[in-house]
XYZ file of C-alpha atoms in Angstrom:
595
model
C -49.663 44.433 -32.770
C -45.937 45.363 -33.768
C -46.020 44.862 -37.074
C -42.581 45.860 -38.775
C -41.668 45.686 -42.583
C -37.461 46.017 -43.701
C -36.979 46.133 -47.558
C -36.230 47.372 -50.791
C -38.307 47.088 -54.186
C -38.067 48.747 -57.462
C -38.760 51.904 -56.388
C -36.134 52.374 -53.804
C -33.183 50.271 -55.362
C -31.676 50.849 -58.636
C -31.862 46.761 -60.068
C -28.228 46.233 -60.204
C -28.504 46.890 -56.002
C -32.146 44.769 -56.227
C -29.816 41.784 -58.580
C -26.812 40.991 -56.129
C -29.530 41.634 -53.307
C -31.849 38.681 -54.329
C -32.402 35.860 -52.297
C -32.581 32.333 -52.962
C -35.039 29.900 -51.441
C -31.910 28.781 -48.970
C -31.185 32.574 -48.060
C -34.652 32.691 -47.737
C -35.420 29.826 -45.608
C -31.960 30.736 -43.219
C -33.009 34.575 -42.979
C -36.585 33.585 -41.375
C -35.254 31.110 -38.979
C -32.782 33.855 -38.263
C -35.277 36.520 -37.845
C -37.499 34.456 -35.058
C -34.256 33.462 -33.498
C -33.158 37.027 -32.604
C -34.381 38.912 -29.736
C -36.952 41.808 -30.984
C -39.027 39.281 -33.638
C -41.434 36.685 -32.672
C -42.404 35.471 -35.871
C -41.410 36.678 -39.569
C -42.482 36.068 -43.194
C -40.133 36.839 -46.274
C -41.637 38.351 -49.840
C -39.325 37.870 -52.357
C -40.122 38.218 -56.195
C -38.420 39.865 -59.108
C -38.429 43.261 -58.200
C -38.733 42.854 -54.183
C -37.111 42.123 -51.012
C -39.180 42.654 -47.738
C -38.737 40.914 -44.511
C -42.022 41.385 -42.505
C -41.586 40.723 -38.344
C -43.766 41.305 -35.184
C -41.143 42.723 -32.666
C -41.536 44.468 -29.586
C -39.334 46.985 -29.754
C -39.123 49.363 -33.361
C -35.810 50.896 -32.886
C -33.890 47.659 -32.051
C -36.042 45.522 -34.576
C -35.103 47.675 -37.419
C -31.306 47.552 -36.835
C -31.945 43.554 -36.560
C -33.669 43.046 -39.471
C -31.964 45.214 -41.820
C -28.612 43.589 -40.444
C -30.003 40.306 -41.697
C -31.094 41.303 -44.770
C -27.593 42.595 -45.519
C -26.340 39.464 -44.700
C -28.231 36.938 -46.217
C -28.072 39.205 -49.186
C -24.558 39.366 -49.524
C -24.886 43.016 -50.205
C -23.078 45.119 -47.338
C -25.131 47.341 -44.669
C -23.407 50.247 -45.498
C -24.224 49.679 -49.340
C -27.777 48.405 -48.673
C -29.256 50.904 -45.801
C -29.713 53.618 -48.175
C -32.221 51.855 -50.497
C -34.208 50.290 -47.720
C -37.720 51.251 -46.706
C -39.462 50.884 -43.007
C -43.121 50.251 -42.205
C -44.322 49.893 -38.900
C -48.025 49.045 -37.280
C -50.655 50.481 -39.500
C -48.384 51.714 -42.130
C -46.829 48.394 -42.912
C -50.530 47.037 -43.294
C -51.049 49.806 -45.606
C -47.392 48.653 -47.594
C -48.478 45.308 -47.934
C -52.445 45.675 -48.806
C -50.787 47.842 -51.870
C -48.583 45.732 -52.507
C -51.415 42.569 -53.010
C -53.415 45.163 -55.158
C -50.531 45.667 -57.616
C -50.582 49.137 -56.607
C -46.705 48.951 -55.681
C -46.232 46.689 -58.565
C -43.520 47.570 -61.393
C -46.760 47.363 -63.606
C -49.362 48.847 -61.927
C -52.499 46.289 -61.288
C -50.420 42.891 -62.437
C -52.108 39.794 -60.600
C -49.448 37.633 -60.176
C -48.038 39.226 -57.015
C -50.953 37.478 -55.340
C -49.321 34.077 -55.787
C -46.017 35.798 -54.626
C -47.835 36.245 -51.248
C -49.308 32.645 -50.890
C -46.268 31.127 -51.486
C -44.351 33.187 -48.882
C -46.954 32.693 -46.132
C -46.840 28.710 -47.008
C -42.772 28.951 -46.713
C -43.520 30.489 -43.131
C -45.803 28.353 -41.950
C -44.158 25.304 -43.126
C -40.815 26.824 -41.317
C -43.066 27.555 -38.256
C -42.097 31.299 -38.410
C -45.486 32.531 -39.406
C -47.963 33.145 -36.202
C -51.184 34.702 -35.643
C -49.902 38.130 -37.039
C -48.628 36.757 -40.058
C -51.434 34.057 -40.979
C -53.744 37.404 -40.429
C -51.745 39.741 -42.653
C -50.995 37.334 -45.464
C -54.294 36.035 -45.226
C -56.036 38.978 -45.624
C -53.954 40.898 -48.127
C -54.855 37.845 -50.479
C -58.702 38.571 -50.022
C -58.083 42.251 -50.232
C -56.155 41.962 -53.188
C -58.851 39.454 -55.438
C -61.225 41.832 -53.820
C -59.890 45.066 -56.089
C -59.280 42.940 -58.548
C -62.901 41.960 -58.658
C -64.604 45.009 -57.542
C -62.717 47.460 -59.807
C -61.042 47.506 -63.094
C -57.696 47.393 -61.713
C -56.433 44.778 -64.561
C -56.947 47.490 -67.002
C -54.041 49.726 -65.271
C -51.297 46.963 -66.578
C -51.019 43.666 -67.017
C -48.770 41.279 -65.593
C -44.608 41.308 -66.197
C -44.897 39.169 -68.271
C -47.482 40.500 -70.815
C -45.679 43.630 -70.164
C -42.385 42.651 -71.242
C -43.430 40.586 -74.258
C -45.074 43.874 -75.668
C -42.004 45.745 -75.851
C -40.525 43.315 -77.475
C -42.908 43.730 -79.855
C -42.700 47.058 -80.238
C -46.230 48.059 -80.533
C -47.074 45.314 -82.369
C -50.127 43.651 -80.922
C -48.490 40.289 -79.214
C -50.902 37.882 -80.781
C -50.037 39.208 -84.346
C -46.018 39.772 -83.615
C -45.932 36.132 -81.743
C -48.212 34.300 -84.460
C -46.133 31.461 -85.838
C -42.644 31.667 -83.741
C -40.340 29.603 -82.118
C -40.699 30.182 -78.687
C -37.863 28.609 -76.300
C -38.612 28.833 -72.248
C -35.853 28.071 -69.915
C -37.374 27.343 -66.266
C -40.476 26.186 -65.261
C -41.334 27.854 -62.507
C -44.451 30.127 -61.821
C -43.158 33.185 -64.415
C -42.072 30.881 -66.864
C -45.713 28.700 -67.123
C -47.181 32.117 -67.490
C -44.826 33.183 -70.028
C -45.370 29.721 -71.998
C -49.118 30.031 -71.737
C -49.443 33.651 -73.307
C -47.366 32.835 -76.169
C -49.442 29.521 -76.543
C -52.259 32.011 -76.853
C -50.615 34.341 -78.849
C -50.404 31.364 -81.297
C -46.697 31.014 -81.829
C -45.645 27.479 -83.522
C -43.432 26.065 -81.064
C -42.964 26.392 -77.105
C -40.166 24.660 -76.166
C -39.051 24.251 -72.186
C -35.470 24.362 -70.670
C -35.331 23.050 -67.495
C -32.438 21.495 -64.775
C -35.623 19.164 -63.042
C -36.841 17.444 -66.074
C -40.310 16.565 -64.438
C -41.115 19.897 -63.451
C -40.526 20.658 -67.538
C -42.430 17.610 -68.405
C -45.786 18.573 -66.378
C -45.485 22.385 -67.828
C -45.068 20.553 -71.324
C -48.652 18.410 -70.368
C -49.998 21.299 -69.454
C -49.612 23.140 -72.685
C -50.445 20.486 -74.689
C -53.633 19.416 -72.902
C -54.697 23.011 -73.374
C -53.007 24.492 -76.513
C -51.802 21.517 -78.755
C -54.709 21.149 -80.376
C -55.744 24.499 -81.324
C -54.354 25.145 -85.041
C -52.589 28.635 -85.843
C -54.364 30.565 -88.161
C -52.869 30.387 -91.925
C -50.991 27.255 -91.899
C -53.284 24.909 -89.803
C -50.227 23.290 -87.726
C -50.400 22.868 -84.054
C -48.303 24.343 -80.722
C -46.067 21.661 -79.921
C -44.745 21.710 -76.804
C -41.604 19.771 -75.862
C -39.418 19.519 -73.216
C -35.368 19.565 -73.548
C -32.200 19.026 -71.159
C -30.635 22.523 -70.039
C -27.689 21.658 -72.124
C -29.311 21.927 -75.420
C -29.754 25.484 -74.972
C -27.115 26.569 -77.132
C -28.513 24.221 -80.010
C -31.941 25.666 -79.020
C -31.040 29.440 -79.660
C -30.518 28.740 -83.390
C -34.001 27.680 -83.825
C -35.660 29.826 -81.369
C -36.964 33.104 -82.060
C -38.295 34.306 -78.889
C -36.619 33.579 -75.396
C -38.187 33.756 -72.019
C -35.608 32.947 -69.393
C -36.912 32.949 -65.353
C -35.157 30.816 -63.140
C -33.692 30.602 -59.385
C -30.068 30.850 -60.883
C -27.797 33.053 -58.933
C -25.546 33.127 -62.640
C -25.962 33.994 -65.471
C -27.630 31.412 -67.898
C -26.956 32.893 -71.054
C -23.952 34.802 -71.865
C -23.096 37.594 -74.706
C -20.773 34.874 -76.124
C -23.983 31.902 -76.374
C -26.173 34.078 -77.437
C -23.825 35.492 -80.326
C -23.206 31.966 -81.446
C -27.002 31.088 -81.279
C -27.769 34.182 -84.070
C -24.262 33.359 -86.131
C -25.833 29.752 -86.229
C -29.485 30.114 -86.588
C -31.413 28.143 -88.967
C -32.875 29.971 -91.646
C -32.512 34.067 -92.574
C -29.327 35.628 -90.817
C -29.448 38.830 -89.988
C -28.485 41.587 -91.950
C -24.895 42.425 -92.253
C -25.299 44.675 -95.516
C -25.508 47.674 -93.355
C -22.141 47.010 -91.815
C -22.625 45.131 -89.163
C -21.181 41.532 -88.386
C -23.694 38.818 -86.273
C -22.114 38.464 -83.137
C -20.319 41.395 -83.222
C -20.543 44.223 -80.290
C -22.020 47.421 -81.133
C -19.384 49.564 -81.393
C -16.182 47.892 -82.033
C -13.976 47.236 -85.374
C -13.782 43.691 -86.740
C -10.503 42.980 -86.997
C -8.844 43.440 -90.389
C -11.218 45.693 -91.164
C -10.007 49.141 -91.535
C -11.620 52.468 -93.529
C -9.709 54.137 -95.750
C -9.757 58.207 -95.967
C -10.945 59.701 -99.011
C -8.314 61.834 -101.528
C -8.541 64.981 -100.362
C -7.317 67.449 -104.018
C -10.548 66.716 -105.962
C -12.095 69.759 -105.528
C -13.829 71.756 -108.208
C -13.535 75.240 -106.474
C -12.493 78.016 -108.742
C -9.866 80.673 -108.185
C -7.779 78.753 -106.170
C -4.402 79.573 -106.763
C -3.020 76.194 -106.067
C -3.335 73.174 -109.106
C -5.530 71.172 -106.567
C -5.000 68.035 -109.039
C -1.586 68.020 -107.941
C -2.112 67.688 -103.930
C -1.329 64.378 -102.823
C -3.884 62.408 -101.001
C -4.167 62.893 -97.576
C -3.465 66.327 -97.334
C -5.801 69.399 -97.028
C -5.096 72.254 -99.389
C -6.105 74.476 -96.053
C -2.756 73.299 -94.898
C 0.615 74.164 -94.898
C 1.389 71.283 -97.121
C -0.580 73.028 -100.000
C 2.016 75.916 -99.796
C 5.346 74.366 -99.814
C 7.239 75.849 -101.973
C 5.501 79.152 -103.256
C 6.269 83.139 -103.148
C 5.452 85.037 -101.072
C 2.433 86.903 -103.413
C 1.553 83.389 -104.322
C 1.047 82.428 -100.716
C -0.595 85.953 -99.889
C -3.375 85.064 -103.061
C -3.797 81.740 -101.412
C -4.121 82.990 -98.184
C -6.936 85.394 -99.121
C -8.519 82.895 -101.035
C -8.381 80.429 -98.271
C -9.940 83.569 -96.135
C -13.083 84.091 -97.825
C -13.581 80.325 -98.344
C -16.187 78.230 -96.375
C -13.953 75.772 -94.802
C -13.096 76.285 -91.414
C -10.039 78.077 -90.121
C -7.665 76.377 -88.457
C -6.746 77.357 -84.493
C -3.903 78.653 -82.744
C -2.321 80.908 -84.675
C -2.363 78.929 -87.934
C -5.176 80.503 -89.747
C -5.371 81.685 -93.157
C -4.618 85.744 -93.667
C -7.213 87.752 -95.237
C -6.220 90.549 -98.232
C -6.113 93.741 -95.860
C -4.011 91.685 -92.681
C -1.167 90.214 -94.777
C 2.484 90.593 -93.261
C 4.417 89.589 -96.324
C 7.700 88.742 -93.508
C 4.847 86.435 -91.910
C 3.716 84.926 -95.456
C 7.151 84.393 -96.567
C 8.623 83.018 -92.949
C 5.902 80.279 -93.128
C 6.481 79.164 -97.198
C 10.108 79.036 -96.348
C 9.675 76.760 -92.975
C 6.822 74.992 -95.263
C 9.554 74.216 -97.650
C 12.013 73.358 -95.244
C 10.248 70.847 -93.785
C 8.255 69.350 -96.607
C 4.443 68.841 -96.961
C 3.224 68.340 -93.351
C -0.349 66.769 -92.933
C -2.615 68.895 -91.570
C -4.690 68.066 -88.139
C -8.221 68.464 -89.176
C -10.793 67.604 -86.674
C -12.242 64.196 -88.640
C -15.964 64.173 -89.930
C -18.262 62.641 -88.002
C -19.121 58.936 -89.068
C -22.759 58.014 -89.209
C -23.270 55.224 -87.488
C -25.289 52.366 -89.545
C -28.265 51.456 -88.354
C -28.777 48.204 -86.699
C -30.541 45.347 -88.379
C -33.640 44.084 -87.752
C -33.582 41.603 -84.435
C -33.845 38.042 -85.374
C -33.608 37.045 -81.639
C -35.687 38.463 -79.112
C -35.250 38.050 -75.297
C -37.236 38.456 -72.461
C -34.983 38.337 -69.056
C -37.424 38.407 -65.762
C -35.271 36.646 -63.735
C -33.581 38.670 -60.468
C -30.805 37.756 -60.484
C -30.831 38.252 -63.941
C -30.237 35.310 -66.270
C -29.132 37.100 -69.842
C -26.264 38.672 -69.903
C -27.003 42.879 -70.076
C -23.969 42.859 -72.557
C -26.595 41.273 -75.209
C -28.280 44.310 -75.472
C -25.300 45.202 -77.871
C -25.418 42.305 -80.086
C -26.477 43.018 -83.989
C -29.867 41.063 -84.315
C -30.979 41.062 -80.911
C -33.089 42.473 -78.816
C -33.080 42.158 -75.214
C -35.539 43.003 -71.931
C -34.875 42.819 -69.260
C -36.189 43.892 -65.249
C -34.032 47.084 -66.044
C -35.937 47.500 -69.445
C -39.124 47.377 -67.792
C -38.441 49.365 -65.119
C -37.695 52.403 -67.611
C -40.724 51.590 -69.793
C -43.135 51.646 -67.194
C -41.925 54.761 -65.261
C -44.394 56.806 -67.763
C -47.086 54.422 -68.086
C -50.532 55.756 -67.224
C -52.300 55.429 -64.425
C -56.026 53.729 -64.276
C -59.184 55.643 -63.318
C -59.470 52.551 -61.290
C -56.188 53.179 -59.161
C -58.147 55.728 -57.003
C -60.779 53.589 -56.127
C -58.617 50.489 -55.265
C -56.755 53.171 -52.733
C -60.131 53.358 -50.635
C -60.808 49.768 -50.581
C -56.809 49.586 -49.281
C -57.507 52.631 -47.029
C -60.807 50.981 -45.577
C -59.137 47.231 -45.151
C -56.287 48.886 -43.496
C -59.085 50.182 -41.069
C -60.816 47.163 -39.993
C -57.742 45.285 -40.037
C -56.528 47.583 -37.237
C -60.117 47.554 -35.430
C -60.117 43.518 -35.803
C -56.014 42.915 -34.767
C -56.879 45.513 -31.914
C -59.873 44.358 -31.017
C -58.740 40.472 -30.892
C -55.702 41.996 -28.165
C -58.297 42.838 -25.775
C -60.422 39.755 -25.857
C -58.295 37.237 -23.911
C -59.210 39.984 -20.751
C -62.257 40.136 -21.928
C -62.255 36.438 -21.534
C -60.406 36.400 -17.807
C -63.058 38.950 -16.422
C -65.810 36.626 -17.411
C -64.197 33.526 -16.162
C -63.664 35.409 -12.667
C -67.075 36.399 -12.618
C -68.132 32.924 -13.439
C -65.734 31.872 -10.038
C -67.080 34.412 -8.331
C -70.733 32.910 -9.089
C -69.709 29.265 -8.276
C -68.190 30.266 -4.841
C -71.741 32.759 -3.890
C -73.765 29.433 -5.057
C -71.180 26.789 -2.941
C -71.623 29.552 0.061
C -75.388 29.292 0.262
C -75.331 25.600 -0.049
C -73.625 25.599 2.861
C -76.136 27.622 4.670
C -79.274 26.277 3.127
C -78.793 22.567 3.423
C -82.105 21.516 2.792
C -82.463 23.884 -0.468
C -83.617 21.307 -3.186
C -82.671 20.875 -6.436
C -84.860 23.588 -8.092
C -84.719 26.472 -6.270
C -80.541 26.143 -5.903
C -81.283 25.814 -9.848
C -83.671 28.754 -10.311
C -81.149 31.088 -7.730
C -77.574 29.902 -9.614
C -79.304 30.825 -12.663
C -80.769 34.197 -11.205
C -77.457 35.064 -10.186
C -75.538 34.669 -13.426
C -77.599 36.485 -15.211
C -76.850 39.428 -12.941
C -73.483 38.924 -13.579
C -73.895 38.896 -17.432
C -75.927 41.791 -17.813
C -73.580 43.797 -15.490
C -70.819 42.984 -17.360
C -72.174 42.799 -21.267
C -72.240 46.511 -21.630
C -68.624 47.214 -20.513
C -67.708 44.731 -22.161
C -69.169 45.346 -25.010
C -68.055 48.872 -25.235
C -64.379 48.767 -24.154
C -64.001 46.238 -27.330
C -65.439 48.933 -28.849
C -63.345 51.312 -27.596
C -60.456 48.932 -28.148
C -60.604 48.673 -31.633
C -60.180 52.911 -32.190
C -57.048 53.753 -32.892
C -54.768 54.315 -29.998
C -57.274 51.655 -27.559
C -54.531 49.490 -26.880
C -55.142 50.841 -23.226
C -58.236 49.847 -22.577
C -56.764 45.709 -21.889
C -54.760 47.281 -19.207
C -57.608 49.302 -17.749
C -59.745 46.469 -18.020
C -57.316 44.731 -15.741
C -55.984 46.936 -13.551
C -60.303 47.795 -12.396
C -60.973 44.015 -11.853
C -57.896 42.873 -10.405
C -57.182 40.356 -13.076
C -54.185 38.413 -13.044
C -51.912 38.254 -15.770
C -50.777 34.889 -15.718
C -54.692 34.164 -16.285
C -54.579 36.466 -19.558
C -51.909 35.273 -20.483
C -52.719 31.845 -20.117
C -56.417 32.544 -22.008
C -53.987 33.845 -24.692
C -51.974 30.741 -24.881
C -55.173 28.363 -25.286
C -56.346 30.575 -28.191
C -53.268 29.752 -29.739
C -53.058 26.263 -28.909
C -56.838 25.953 -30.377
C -55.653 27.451 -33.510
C -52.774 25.309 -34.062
C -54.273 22.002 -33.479
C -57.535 23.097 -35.417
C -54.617 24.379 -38.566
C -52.962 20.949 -37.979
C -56.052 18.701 -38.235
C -57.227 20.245 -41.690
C -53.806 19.785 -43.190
C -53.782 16.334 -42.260
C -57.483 16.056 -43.493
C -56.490 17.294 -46.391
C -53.411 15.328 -46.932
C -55.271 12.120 -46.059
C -58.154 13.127 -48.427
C -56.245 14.664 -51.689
C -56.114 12.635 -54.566
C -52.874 11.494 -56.814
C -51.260 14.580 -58.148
C-alpha cells in the first residue's frame, strides 16, 4: 500500500485561498481522470466539500507523486503552484489513513463531530467508481472510513462536540437565541437544493418557521425537496398561530422579489459566482414587505457602513458659547467657526491684553496647541513675542485655527431584518453584505472564526482511540491482503507438486486400483498442508506488523515462486471483485423500484 493524500482544508488555507481553490463537479471529474492518467497514481478519489480539497492516490513512488498531484490540484484549481504549495498538507501510508479516519469522525471538521462529512465521503467514492478511478485501495479506504466514522458516532457522544454547519451557522445568526425560538414563525428562503441546502430546509422546518421557500436552476430537484418538506413538515402547525410550513418551490429569477419577503436566507449551491450581490441584497431590505429597518439612528437601508449619503453633510457647532469666566476676550463676539484658543481670538488687542489672555489660556483645560503656537503662561511672557503675534494676527485677519476634530461616535447599527447564512465554497453572498444596515451575514469565514474557540468534547479523546485502533487493523488487514496472492501461489505449487508425485506413481504402479491411489493422493496432501499451514499461517502474521511488507518477497524468494504466477493470482482477485461489484449493481438496478 502507497497510499498518498495532497490537500488543503480549513486549517491550512485561509478561505479566500480555500474559495478560488474550489472545485466543481467538472474540475472534479477531469482532475481524477488526470490523476490515474499520470505516471506515479494508479487509482485516485477526490473529497471536496465546503471547507476541503484533498486528492487521495495510490502511487509508487512518494517524492514524484507529490509533485504530480499537487501540480494538478493547482491546475484544476485555477489557483497557481506557487500560491497554492504553501497551504497544502501531505499524508502518506499509515498517516493518510489516520487523515482520513479523522476526517469521517468529524474530528478535522470546522465543527468538531458534524455528521454530514460522512455523506461527503460516499458521494466521492461513488464519483470514483463510476469514473473507474477508484480500485481496491480506494473502495477499502472509503469504505471503511464510513463504518469507522458511524462507528464513533454510535459508540461515543461525539454529536455532542458540535453539530453540523449548518446548525452551527444558523445559531450565530441567532445570536444565542435558541434556533427553535429565534426561527419560530419566519420566512425562510433556500436557494439550491442540494445536500446542505435539504438540511438547511429541514432544521428550519423543525425550528417551526412559517414559510420555506426553495430557489433552484433544476426545477425538479426543487420540486422533490419541496415534497419532501411537505410530506414531513406541512402538516405540523406552529405553535401560537396554528398555520402550517408551506413549502414552495420558485424559478432562480424570483430571487430578488423573494428577498423582500424573506427573513432568513440559506444559500448553498455549485455556483462558481456570486448569487447574491451587495447591490440585490440592498434592494431586497429597501423593498421588504412589512417593518423597514431602522434609519432613526442614522443610518440609510442599503447604505454601506461607513460612507456619507450624498447631500448629506454635518454642520460644526458655534464655537464662542462658552460660559468660562475671566476670560479676557467677549466670547459672544467670536464668530462661529473659530476657537478662542486661536489666533483669531486675538486680532487686534495690546499687548497686556494678549499677555492676560495668554495666561488665561495657560491655566485653562483645553489643550495647547503644537509647534511653537502655544499659549504663554504669566512668568514666560516676552511682551516683543506677545505683541509680534497681535500685530501679524491683525495683519492678516482672524485665521481659523487647526484643531484636531472630536471624535464622532459612530451610531449603532439597527437591528438586522435580513439574516444570511452563506455555506457555499465558492461563496454565493457577496462578503461586502456584511456592511449593509439591517443585515446580517455568515458566512464559511464567519464560522471559521466562531468555532476556533469552541470547546472540545470529553468524547473527542475517546473517538481518537477508536481512530488510532482502526488505523491499526486497517494496516494489519491492507498488509496482510499484499501477502496473500503468494500465499496463494505457494499452495497452488504445492498442489502441482502433489499432482505430478501422484501422476509419477501411476506410472509405476499400473495395477494400483482406485482406492488405494485415492487413500495415498489424499495421504500425501495432507502432508503438504500441514507442512505448509504453520508458515503460512505465521508469515501472514508476521505480514500484517508494521514494516512486514518483506515477508511476500521472502516467501518467494525460499520457494522459488514465480512472479508472473503472483501476479497473475493478483489479477484474478481483482477480476473476481469486479465482476462480483458489477453483478450487484445490475441486480440492483434491475430490482429497484420507481424513484
Amino acid at each position: 500500500m502507497s497510499l498518498l493524500v495532497v490537500g488543503l482544508s480549513h486549517r491550512s488555507a485561509p478561505v479566500s485561498v480555500l474559495d478560488r481553490a474550489s472545485l466543481s463537479l467538472d474540475a472534479q471529474t477531469k482532475l481524477l481522470q488526470d490523476a490515474v492518467a499520470a505516471e506515479p497514481a494508479t487509482e485516485a478519489a477526490v473529497l471536496a466539500t465546503c471547507n476541503r480539497i484533498e486528492l487521495y492516490a495510490d502511487v509508487d513512488k512518494f517524492h514524484a507523486g507529490v509533485a504530480e498531484l499537487s501540480t494538478l490540484l493547482a491546475q484544476h484549481s485555477g489557483v497557481g503552484l506557487e500560491e497554492l504549495t504553501p497551504h497544502l498538507y501531505v499524508h502518506y501510508e499509515d498517516r493518510a489513513v489516520h487523515h482520513m479516519f479523522s476526517v469521517a469522525c468529524g474530528l478535522d471538521s470546522m465543527v468538531v463531530g458534524e455528521g454530514q462529512i460522512l455523506g461527503q465521503i460516499k458521494d466521492s467514492l461513488a464519483r470514483a467508481q463510476g469514473l473507474h478511478t477508484a480500485g481496491r485501495l480506494m473502495n477499502d479506504l472509503f469504505q471503511q472510513s464510513l463504518r469507522v466514522g458511524k462507528r464513533a458516532h454510535s459508540e461515543t457522544g461525539i454529536d455532542r462536540a458540535g453539530q453540523s454547519l449548518v446548525t452551527f451557522g444558523l445559531e450565530q445568526l441567532a445570536l444565542g437565541t435558541p434556533v427553535e425560538a429565534w426561527a419560530r414563525g419566519k420566512k425562510a428562503l433556500i436557494i439550491g437544493a442540494g445536500s446542505m441546502s435539504s438540511l438547511a430546509a429541514a432544521t428550519l422546518a423543525r425550528a417551526g418557521v412559517s414559510e420555506i421557500v426553495i430557489a433552484n436552476r433544476t426545477a425538479d430537484r426543487a420540486e422533490r425537496l419541496v415534497t419532501l418538506l411537505t410530506e414531513q413538515y406541512g402538516q405540523r402547525p406552529t405553535e401560537g398561530d396554528g398555520t402550517e410550513v408551506l413549502a414552495r418551490a420558485v424559478p432562480m429569477g424570483s430571487v430578488p422579489s423573494e428577498l423582500t419577503r424573506a427573513d432568513v436566507v440559506v444559500s448553498c449551491t455549485g455556483a462558481t459566482g456570486l448569487v447574491l450581490t451587495a447591490g440585490a441584497i440592498a434592494a431586497g431590505v429597501e423593498g421588504r414587505v412589512g417593518a423597514q429597518p431602522e434609519t432613526a439612528r442614522g443610518e440609510v437601508p442599503g447604505t454601506v457602513r461607513g460612507e456619507v449619503p450624498e447631500a448629506r453633510t454635518a454642520s460644526l457647532p458655534p464655537v464662542g458659547t462658552g460660559t468660562d469666566e475671566d476670560c479676557p476676550l467677549d466670547l459672544t463676539s467670536v464668530p462661529p467657526g473659530f476657537s478662542v484658543m486661536g489666533e483669531a481670538a486675538v486680532a487686534g488687542m495690546d499687548a497686556a491684553t494678549l499677555e492676560q489672555h495668554a495666561t488665561w489660556a495657560a491655566g485653562s483645560a483645553v489643550d495647547r496647541r503644537r509647534g511653537g503656537r502655544r499659549g504663554a503662561d504669566a512668568e514666560g511672557t516676552d511682551p516683543e513675542l506677545i505683541g509680534a503675534l497681535a500685530a501679524t494676527a491683525a495683519s492678516v485677519g482672524r485665521i481659523p485655527e487647526r484643531r484636531r476634530p472630536e471624535p464622532v461616535a459612530e451610531p449603532p447599527r439597527p437591528e438586522p431584518v435580513l439574516h444570511l447564512l452563506d455555506l457555499a465554497m465558492p461563496r454565493d453572498i457577496d462578503a461586502a453584505a456584511h456592511r449593509l444596515a439591517g443585515v446580517r451575514l455568515v458566512d464559511i469565514e464567519t464560522l471559521a472564526e466562531a468555532s476556533a474557540d469552541a470547546p472540545m468534547a470529553a468524547d473527542v479523546d475517546q473517538v481518537r482511540r477508536i481512530v488510532s485502533d482502526e488505523v491499526a487493523a486497517f494496516g494489519a488487514a491492507q498488509r496482510a491482503a499484499h501477502i496473500t496472492p503468494t500465499v496463494v501461489a505457494l499452495r497452488t505449487m504445492a498442489a502441482d507438486v502433489v499432482a505430478g508425485e501422484i501422476a509419477r506413481l501411476e506410472g509405476r504402479l499400473p495395477g494400483l486400483d482406485d482406492k488405494h491411489r485415492a487413500e495415498i493422493t489424499q495421504t500425501v496432501r495432507r502432508v503438504v498442508d500441514k507442512l505448509l499451514h504453520a508458515p503460512t499461517v505465521r508469515v501472514k502474521q508476521l505480514a500484517a506488523e508494521p514494516g512486514g511488507a518483506g515477508y511476500a518477497d521472502a516467501l518467494r524468494t525460499l520457494f522459488d515462486l514465480d512472479p508472473e504466477t503472483v501476479a497473475s493470482v493478483s489479477r484474478a482477485e481483482e477480476s473476481n471483485e469486479k465482476n462480483a461489484k458489477n453483478a450487484t449493481i445490475a441486480y440492483i438496478a434491475e430490482n429497484r423500484g420507481p424513484a
